[in-house]
Amino acid sequence: MFVNIRPGKRAGLCLGGVIKMFRNFTPAERPVFVFQGGGFFVSATVIGFPKKRRLKNASAIEAARKPYCEYSGRPGYSHTHHVRPKSLGGDDIPENLISLNPEVHQAVHDGKIDRRQLILIVAHREKLSPEEVCERIGEPVPSEWPDYAPPDPPSWEEILQLLLSLEEAQDDCKWHQGEILASLVECGVSQRAVASEIGKSASYVRERVKTWRAFPEEGTRVRELSWQHHRIAAKTDDPQDWIAKASDNGWSTRDFERAIKEARNPSSALTQEEKELKQAEALFAKLEEAVAKGGPAGKWLLEKMENLLYELGVLKKRVQASA
């Protein structure tokens, strides 16, 4: 990259352009110039940009995750987002991390949400001025800030109350409940503690969390099937495949459970006669194996079988004689 700076009146204009360019960078990121030549004009060559080592801290990222979205204030599953992107050297520090739900997170990356709003949220949370946040994360301070009031985070009691209010609601609300429970668990709250607070068993919480994790996105669910169908499918090794089978076959929850049981244990689908025949075949195979091994057990079995065959022969003759 070359910047030609002419002497005299026009030099100020060119130099002003360079200064404007410099303002787009923080001091740590400004390009390094080498000036060469003389006479009518001077060439300024950018020889590189100083490389800032990004501060990495996995525990800080995990600690920044909340059981709610800091942008919308809505309880539920969230992602940890870097206000200043990692690609620009954004550090893993509290001032640069914010918890956003998947929809908001995607909107931020799509440029649909003003990044300055995220800085205001972080400033409110960390009890800093927006300018201080910008300084700590290496972000240029905007010339003006949007008229935006960050939402207050929901309290622990409010989250629990929401869970209880969703208990008797429709299937859609059960998904929301599962999302909140999963977010609490992933934030380090034990399933037993949550269950105790809402008056449920740990297995209840575990089931809700497992079902939501199996079908976290609305597009992975089958709308014409109930939440119970998805709960049953979540217990299998391939929930997506099984929920598709349930939809294709129009299974009720009872039919669905029976189909899964039969797939896991094919013998459960046999008739009583077929089951008895299989048992007889298995028994005969064991007898053959024992006889083949020989020894006292094999000899004893042979004697018993010979006696049995003899008695069967006698019985057969009696039947024929009576006929």
Short mmCIF file of C-alpha atoms in Angstrom, two decimals:
data_model
loop_
_atom_site.label_atom_id
_atom_site.label_comp_id
_atom_site.label_asym_id
_atom_site.label_seq_id
_atom_site.Cartn_x
_atom_site.Cartn_y
_atom_site.Cartn_z
CA MET A 1 0.00 0.00 0.00
CA PHE A 2 1.44 3.40 -1.02
CA VAL A 3 0.35 6.84 0.14
CA ASN A 4 1.77 9.75 -1.89
CA ILE A 5 2.09 12.97 0.12
CA ARG A 6 2.77 16.05 -2.02
CA PRO A 7 4.37 19.16 -0.46
CA GLY A 8 2.59 22.49 -0.25
CA LYS A 9 -1.14 23.07 -0.13
CA ARG A 10 -2.17 19.66 -1.44
CA ALA A 11 0.01 17.93 1.12
CA GLY A 12 -2.42 18.88 3.87
CA LEU A 13 -5.28 17.19 2.03
CA CYS A 14 -3.32 14.01 1.50
CA LEU A 15 -2.05 14.01 5.03
CA GLY A 16 -5.60 14.56 6.27
CA GLY A 17 -6.65 11.41 4.45
CA VAL A 18 -3.91 9.48 6.20
CA ILE A 19 -5.01 10.88 9.56
CA LYS A 20 -8.61 9.86 8.88
CA MET A 21 -7.42 6.39 8.03
CA PHE A 22 -5.48 6.26 11.29
CA ARG A 23 -8.61 7.06 13.27
CA ASN A 24 -10.16 3.79 12.12
CA PHE A 25 -7.57 1.88 14.12
CA THR A 26 -6.81 1.66 17.81
CA PRO A 27 -3.25 2.68 18.77
CA ALA A 28 -2.22 -0.96 18.99
CA GLU A 29 -3.47 -1.66 15.45
CA ARG A 30 -2.24 1.36 13.48
CA PRO A 31 -0.09 0.48 10.48
CA VAL A 32 3.65 1.04 10.49
CA PHE A 33 4.90 3.41 7.75
CA VAL A 34 8.32 3.83 6.15
CA PHE A 35 8.79 7.12 4.26
CA GLN A 36 11.04 7.12 1.21
CA GLY A 37 12.15 9.48 -1.54
CA GLY A 38 12.18 13.25 -1.75
CA GLY A 39 11.73 16.13 -4.14
CA PHE A 40 8.32 16.46 -5.74
CA PHE A 41 6.59 13.78 -3.64
CA VAL A 42 7.33 11.29 -0.91
CA SER A 43 6.13 7.66 -0.88
CA ALA A 44 4.90 6.28 2.43
CA THR A 45 4.78 2.49 2.47
CA VAL A 46 2.83 0.42 4.97
CA ILE A 47 5.22 -2.34 5.97
CA GLY A 48 2.85 -4.13 8.31
CA PHE A 49 0.44 -4.05 11.18
CA PRO A 50 1.44 -4.83 14.75
CA LYS A 51 0.09 -8.25 15.75
CA LYS A 52 -1.77 -8.15 19.03
CA ARG A 53 -1.80 -11.42 20.93
CA ARG A 54 -5.39 -12.28 21.80
CA LEU A 55 -6.08 -13.15 25.43
CA LYS A 56 -7.69 -16.60 25.59
CA ASN A 57 -9.57 -17.78 28.65
CA ALA A 58 -11.99 -20.70 28.29
CA SER A 59 -13.19 -20.38 31.88
CA ALA A 60 -14.12 -16.73 31.27
CA ILE A 61 -16.22 -17.75 28.26
CA GLU A 62 -18.00 -20.40 30.30
CA ALA A 63 -18.55 -18.02 33.21
CA ALA A 64 -20.03 -15.41 30.87
CA ARG A 65 -22.87 -17.73 29.81
CA LYS A 66 -26.16 -16.87 31.46
CA PRO A 67 -29.46 -18.80 31.62
CA TYR A 68 -31.01 -15.89 29.72
CA CYS A 69 -30.29 -13.55 26.81
CA GLU A 70 -28.72 -10.29 27.95
CA TYR A 71 -30.07 -8.47 24.91
CA SER A 72 -33.72 -9.54 25.13
CA GLY A 73 -33.87 -10.45 28.82
CA ARG A 74 -35.62 -13.71 27.88
CA PRO A 75 -34.71 -16.80 29.94
CA GLY A 76 -33.43 -19.69 27.88
CA TYR A 77 -30.44 -21.21 26.16
CA SER A 78 -27.69 -18.77 25.21
CA HIS A 79 -24.35 -18.51 23.41
CA THR A 80 -21.34 -16.49 24.56
CA HIS A 81 -20.61 -13.77 22.01
CA HIS A 82 -17.48 -11.62 21.65
CA VAL A 83 -18.42 -7.95 21.34
CA ARG A 84 -15.12 -7.28 19.61
CA PRO A 85 -14.69 -10.29 17.31
CA LYS A 86 -11.90 -12.76 17.91
CA SER A 87 -10.76 -12.18 14.33
CA LEU A 88 -9.97 -8.59 15.33
CA GLY A 89 -8.14 -9.63 18.47
CA GLY A 90 -11.12 -9.60 20.82
CA ASP A 91 -10.07 -10.93 24.21
CA ASP A 92 -11.82 -13.48 26.40
CA ILE A 93 -12.52 -10.98 29.17
CA PRO A 94 -15.83 -10.13 30.87
CA GLU A 95 -15.97 -6.70 29.22
CA ASN A 96 -15.87 -8.34 25.78
CA LEU A 97 -18.31 -11.19 26.43
CA ILE A 98 -22.09 -11.18 26.35
CA SER A 99 -24.69 -13.95 26.56
CA LEU A 100 -27.14 -14.03 23.63
CA ASN A 101 -29.83 -16.48 22.59
CA PRO A 102 -29.30 -18.18 19.19
CA GLU A 103 -31.70 -15.89 17.31
CA VAL A 104 -30.16 -12.69 18.65
CA HIS A 105 -26.66 -14.09 18.19
CA GLN A 106 -27.34 -14.73 14.52
CA ALA A 107 -28.90 -11.29 14.11
CA VAL A 108 -25.74 -9.70 15.52
CA HIS A 109 -23.56 -11.57 13.03
CA ASP A 110 -25.93 -10.58 10.24
CA GLY A 111 -25.52 -6.93 11.17
CA LYS A 112 -29.17 -6.51 12.15
CA ILE A 113 -28.34 -5.41 15.70
CA ASP A 114 -26.19 -2.38 16.47
CA ARG A 115 -22.98 -3.48 18.15
CA ARG A 116 -23.02 -0.30 20.21
CA GLN A 117 -26.07 -1.66 22.02
CA LEU A 118 -24.04 -4.66 23.14
CA ILE A 119 -21.38 -2.32 24.52
CA LEU A 120 -24.07 -0.45 26.47
CA ILE A 121 -25.36 -3.75 27.91
CA VAL A 122 -21.85 -4.78 28.99
CA ALA A 123 -21.20 -1.34 30.47
CA HIS A 124 -24.43 -1.56 32.47
CA ARG A 125 -23.57 -5.06 33.68
CA GLU A 126 -19.96 -4.31 34.59
CA LYS A 127 -20.83 -0.90 36.09
CA LEU A 128 -18.53 0.90 33.67
CA SER A 129 -18.99 3.72 31.22
CA PRO A 130 -19.33 2.71 27.55
CA GLU A 131 -16.07 4.52 26.85
CA GLU A 132 -14.29 2.43 29.49
CA VAL A 133 -15.61 -0.76 27.91
CA CYS A 134 -14.34 0.38 24.50
CA GLU A 135 -10.94 1.10 25.98
CA ARG A 136 -10.69 -2.30 27.65
CA ILE A 137 -11.72 -4.29 24.59
CA GLY A 138 -9.72 -2.17 22.13
CA GLU A 139 -12.73 -0.81 20.31
CA PRO A 140 -12.79 2.73 18.85
CA VAL A 141 -15.14 4.97 20.82
CA PRO A 142 -18.18 5.90 18.68
CA SER A 143 -18.92 9.57 18.13
CA GLU A 144 -22.44 9.00 19.48
CA TRP A 145 -24.41 6.32 21.28
CA PRO A 146 -27.88 5.02 20.44
CA ASP A 147 -30.83 5.82 22.69
CA TYR A 148 -31.05 2.37 24.22
CA ALA A 149 -31.79 1.13 27.74
CA PRO A 150 -30.39 -2.36 28.49
CA PRO A 151 -33.01 -4.75 29.92
CA ASP A 152 -32.76 -5.85 33.53
CA PRO A 153 -31.73 -9.51 33.83
CA PRO A 154 -34.39 -11.87 35.21
CA SER A 155 -33.91 -12.90 38.81
CA TRP A 156 -33.56 -16.51 39.94
CA GLU A 157 -37.08 -16.33 41.38
CA GLU A 158 -38.47 -15.06 38.08
CA ILE A 159 -36.85 -17.92 36.17
CA LEU A 160 -38.27 -20.48 38.61
CA GLN A 161 -41.70 -18.86 38.44
CA LEU A 162 -41.62 -19.04 34.66
CA LEU A 163 -40.76 -22.74 34.84
CA LEU A 164 -43.70 -23.37 37.13
CA SER A 165 -46.08 -21.38 34.94
CA LEU A 166 -45.05 -23.46 31.93
CA GLU A 167 -45.70 -26.74 33.72
CA GLU A 168 -49.37 -27.11 32.78
CA ALA A 169 -49.09 -25.33 29.45
CA GLN A 170 -49.21 -26.65 25.90
CA ASP A 171 -46.44 -28.53 24.11
CA ASP A 172 -44.79 -25.36 22.78
CA CYS A 173 -44.31 -24.15 26.35
CA LYS A 174 -42.78 -27.47 27.33
CA TRP A 175 -40.07 -26.83 24.76
CA HIS A 176 -39.46 -23.43 26.35
CA GLN A 177 -39.32 -25.09 29.75
CA GLY A 178 -36.80 -27.63 28.47
CA GLU A 179 -34.71 -24.83 27.00
CA ILE A 180 -34.61 -22.95 30.32
CA LEU A 181 -33.77 -26.09 32.28
CA ALA A 182 -30.99 -26.97 29.83
CA SER A 183 -29.53 -23.47 30.08
CA LEU A 184 -29.54 -23.63 33.89
CA VAL A 185 -27.82 -27.01 33.86
CA GLU A 186 -25.19 -25.83 31.37
CA CYS A 187 -24.54 -22.79 33.55
CA GLY A 188 -23.57 -25.11 36.39
CA VAL A 189 -26.83 -25.45 38.33
CA SER A 190 -27.34 -29.08 39.33
CA GLN A 191 -30.43 -30.89 38.11
CA ARG A 192 -31.22 -31.90 41.67
CA ALA A 193 -31.12 -28.26 42.85
CA VAL A 194 -33.45 -27.10 40.07
CA ALA A 195 -35.79 -30.02 40.71
CA SER A 196 -35.94 -29.17 44.40
CA GLU A 197 -36.78 -25.53 43.69
CA ILE A 198 -39.69 -26.36 41.36
CA GLY A 199 -40.94 -29.31 43.39
CA LYS A 200 -40.06 -31.99 40.84
CA SER A 201 -37.77 -35.01 40.74
CA ALA A 202 -34.30 -34.95 39.23
CA SER A 203 -35.46 -37.48 36.63
CA TYR A 204 -38.19 -35.03 35.57
CA VAL A 205 -35.60 -32.32 34.95
CA ARG A 206 -33.27 -34.79 33.25
CA GLU A 207 -36.04 -35.92 30.90
CA ARG A 208 -36.98 -32.36 29.95
CA VAL A 209 -33.35 -31.45 29.31
CA LYS A 210 -32.68 -34.60 27.28
CA THR A 211 -35.74 -34.03 25.09
CA TRP A 212 -34.82 -30.42 24.38
CA ARG A 213 -31.21 -31.32 23.59
CA ALA A 214 -32.40 -33.97 21.13
CA PHE A 215 -34.58 -31.41 19.33
CA PRO A 216 -33.17 -27.94 20.15
CA GLU A 217 -34.35 -26.21 17.00
CA GLU A 218 -37.95 -25.93 15.87
CA GLY A 219 -36.96 -27.24 12.46
CA THR A 220 -35.85 -30.55 13.98
CA ARG A 221 -39.30 -31.21 15.47
CA VAL A 222 -42.40 -32.63 13.82
CA ARG A 223 -45.26 -30.24 14.49
CA GLU A 224 -48.04 -32.78 14.01
CA LEU A 225 -46.55 -35.00 16.72
CA SER A 226 -46.85 -34.27 20.42
CA TRP A 227 -44.14 -33.42 22.87
CA GLN A 228 -44.59 -36.95 24.27
CA HIS A 229 -43.61 -38.40 20.89
CA HIS A 230 -40.41 -36.37 20.98
CA ARG A 231 -39.78 -37.40 24.58
CA ILE A 232 -39.97 -41.06 23.56
CA ALA A 233 -37.71 -40.49 20.54
CA ALA A 234 -35.15 -38.67 22.70
CA LYS A 235 -34.52 -41.89 24.62
CA THR A 236 -33.29 -43.68 21.49
CA ASP A 237 -29.85 -43.65 19.88
CA ASP A 238 -31.17 -41.78 16.83
CA PRO A 239 -34.00 -39.42 17.85
CA GLN A 240 -34.29 -37.75 14.44
CA ASP A 241 -34.70 -41.05 12.62
CA TRP A 242 -37.29 -42.36 15.06
CA ILE A 243 -39.39 -39.19 15.11
CA ALA A 244 -39.46 -39.34 11.30
CA LYS A 245 -40.66 -42.96 11.45
CA ALA A 246 -43.38 -42.02 13.93
CA SER A 247 -44.55 -39.28 11.58
CA ASP A 248 -44.46 -41.48 8.47
CA ASN A 249 -46.39 -44.31 10.15
CA GLY A 250 -48.81 -42.13 12.12
CA TRP A 251 -47.98 -43.95 15.35
CA SER A 252 -49.67 -43.12 18.62
CA THR A 253 -47.35 -42.84 21.61
CA ARG A 254 -48.22 -46.44 22.57
CA ASP A 255 -47.51 -47.72 19.05
CA PHE A 256 -44.32 -45.68 19.03
CA GLU A 257 -43.04 -47.22 22.26
CA ARG A 258 -43.97 -50.71 21.01
CA ALA A 259 -42.08 -50.18 17.73
CA ILE A 260 -38.96 -49.04 19.60
CA LYS A 261 -39.20 -51.99 21.97
CA GLU A 262 -39.52 -54.44 19.10
CA ALA A 263 -36.55 -52.87 17.32
CA ARG A 264 -34.42 -53.24 20.43
CA ASN A 265 -35.64 -56.76 21.14
CA PRO A 266 -36.91 -58.47 17.97
CA SER A 267 -38.17 -61.46 19.98
CA SER A 268 -40.82 -59.24 21.59
CA ALA A 269 -42.60 -59.06 18.22
CA LEU A 270 -43.00 -62.86 17.95
CA THR A 271 -46.19 -64.79 18.66
CA GLN A 272 -46.35 -67.10 21.66
CA GLU A 273 -45.84 -70.19 19.48
CA GLU A 274 -42.82 -68.62 17.80
CA LYS A 275 -41.34 -67.72 21.18
CA GLU A 276 -41.80 -71.29 22.45
CA LEU A 277 -40.21 -72.69 19.30
CA LYS A 278 -37.20 -70.41 19.72
CA GLN A 279 -36.86 -71.46 23.35
CA ALA A 280 -36.96 -75.13 22.30
CA GLU A 281 -34.32 -74.53 19.64
CA ALA A 282 -32.09 -72.78 22.15
CA LEU A 283 -32.55 -75.60 24.66
CA PHE A 284 -31.72 -78.26 22.08
CA ALA A 285 -28.61 -76.35 21.04
CA LYS A 286 -27.42 -76.34 24.66
CA LEU A 287 -28.06 -80.09 24.94
CA GLU A 288 -26.03 -80.75 21.81
CA GLU A 289 -23.20 -78.63 23.13
CA ALA A 290 -23.17 -80.44 26.49
CA VAL A 291 -23.19 -83.88 24.84
CA ALA A 292 -20.40 -82.87 22.47
CA LYS A 293 -18.21 -81.82 25.39
CA GLY A 294 -18.56 -85.27 26.96
CA GLY A 295 -17.66 -85.82 30.57
CA PRO A 296 -20.04 -86.83 33.36
CA ALA A 297 -22.63 -84.24 32.35
CA GLY A 298 -22.59 -85.37 28.72
CA LYS A 299 -22.94 -89.04 29.67
CA TRP A 300 -25.78 -88.28 32.05
CA LEU A 301 -27.64 -86.35 29.34
CA LEU A 302 -27.15 -89.19 26.85
CA GLU A 303 -28.62 -91.70 29.30
CA LYS A 304 -31.59 -89.46 29.99
CA MET A 305 -32.20 -88.89 26.29
CA GLU A 306 -31.99 -92.63 25.56
CA ASN A 307 -34.49 -93.36 28.34
CA LEU A 308 -36.77 -90.66 27.01
CA LEU A 309 -36.60 -92.03 23.49
CA TYR A 310 -37.31 -95.54 24.76
CA GLU A 311 -40.37 -94.34 26.68
CA LEU A 312 -41.58 -92.42 23.64
CA GLY A 313 -41.18 -95.57 21.53
CA VAL A 314 -43.20 -97.64 24.01
CA LEU A 315 -45.88 -94.98 24.13
CA LYS A 316 -46.06 -94.88 20.35
CA LYS A 317 -46.57 -98.65 20.13
CA ARG A 318 -49.38 -98.51 22.69
CA VAL A 319 -51.14 -95.80 20.72
CA GLN A 320 -50.83 -97.77 17.50
CA ALA A 321 -52.12 -100.93 19.19
CA SER A 322 -55.15 -99.16 20.62
CA ALA A 323 -55.95 -97.68 17.23
#
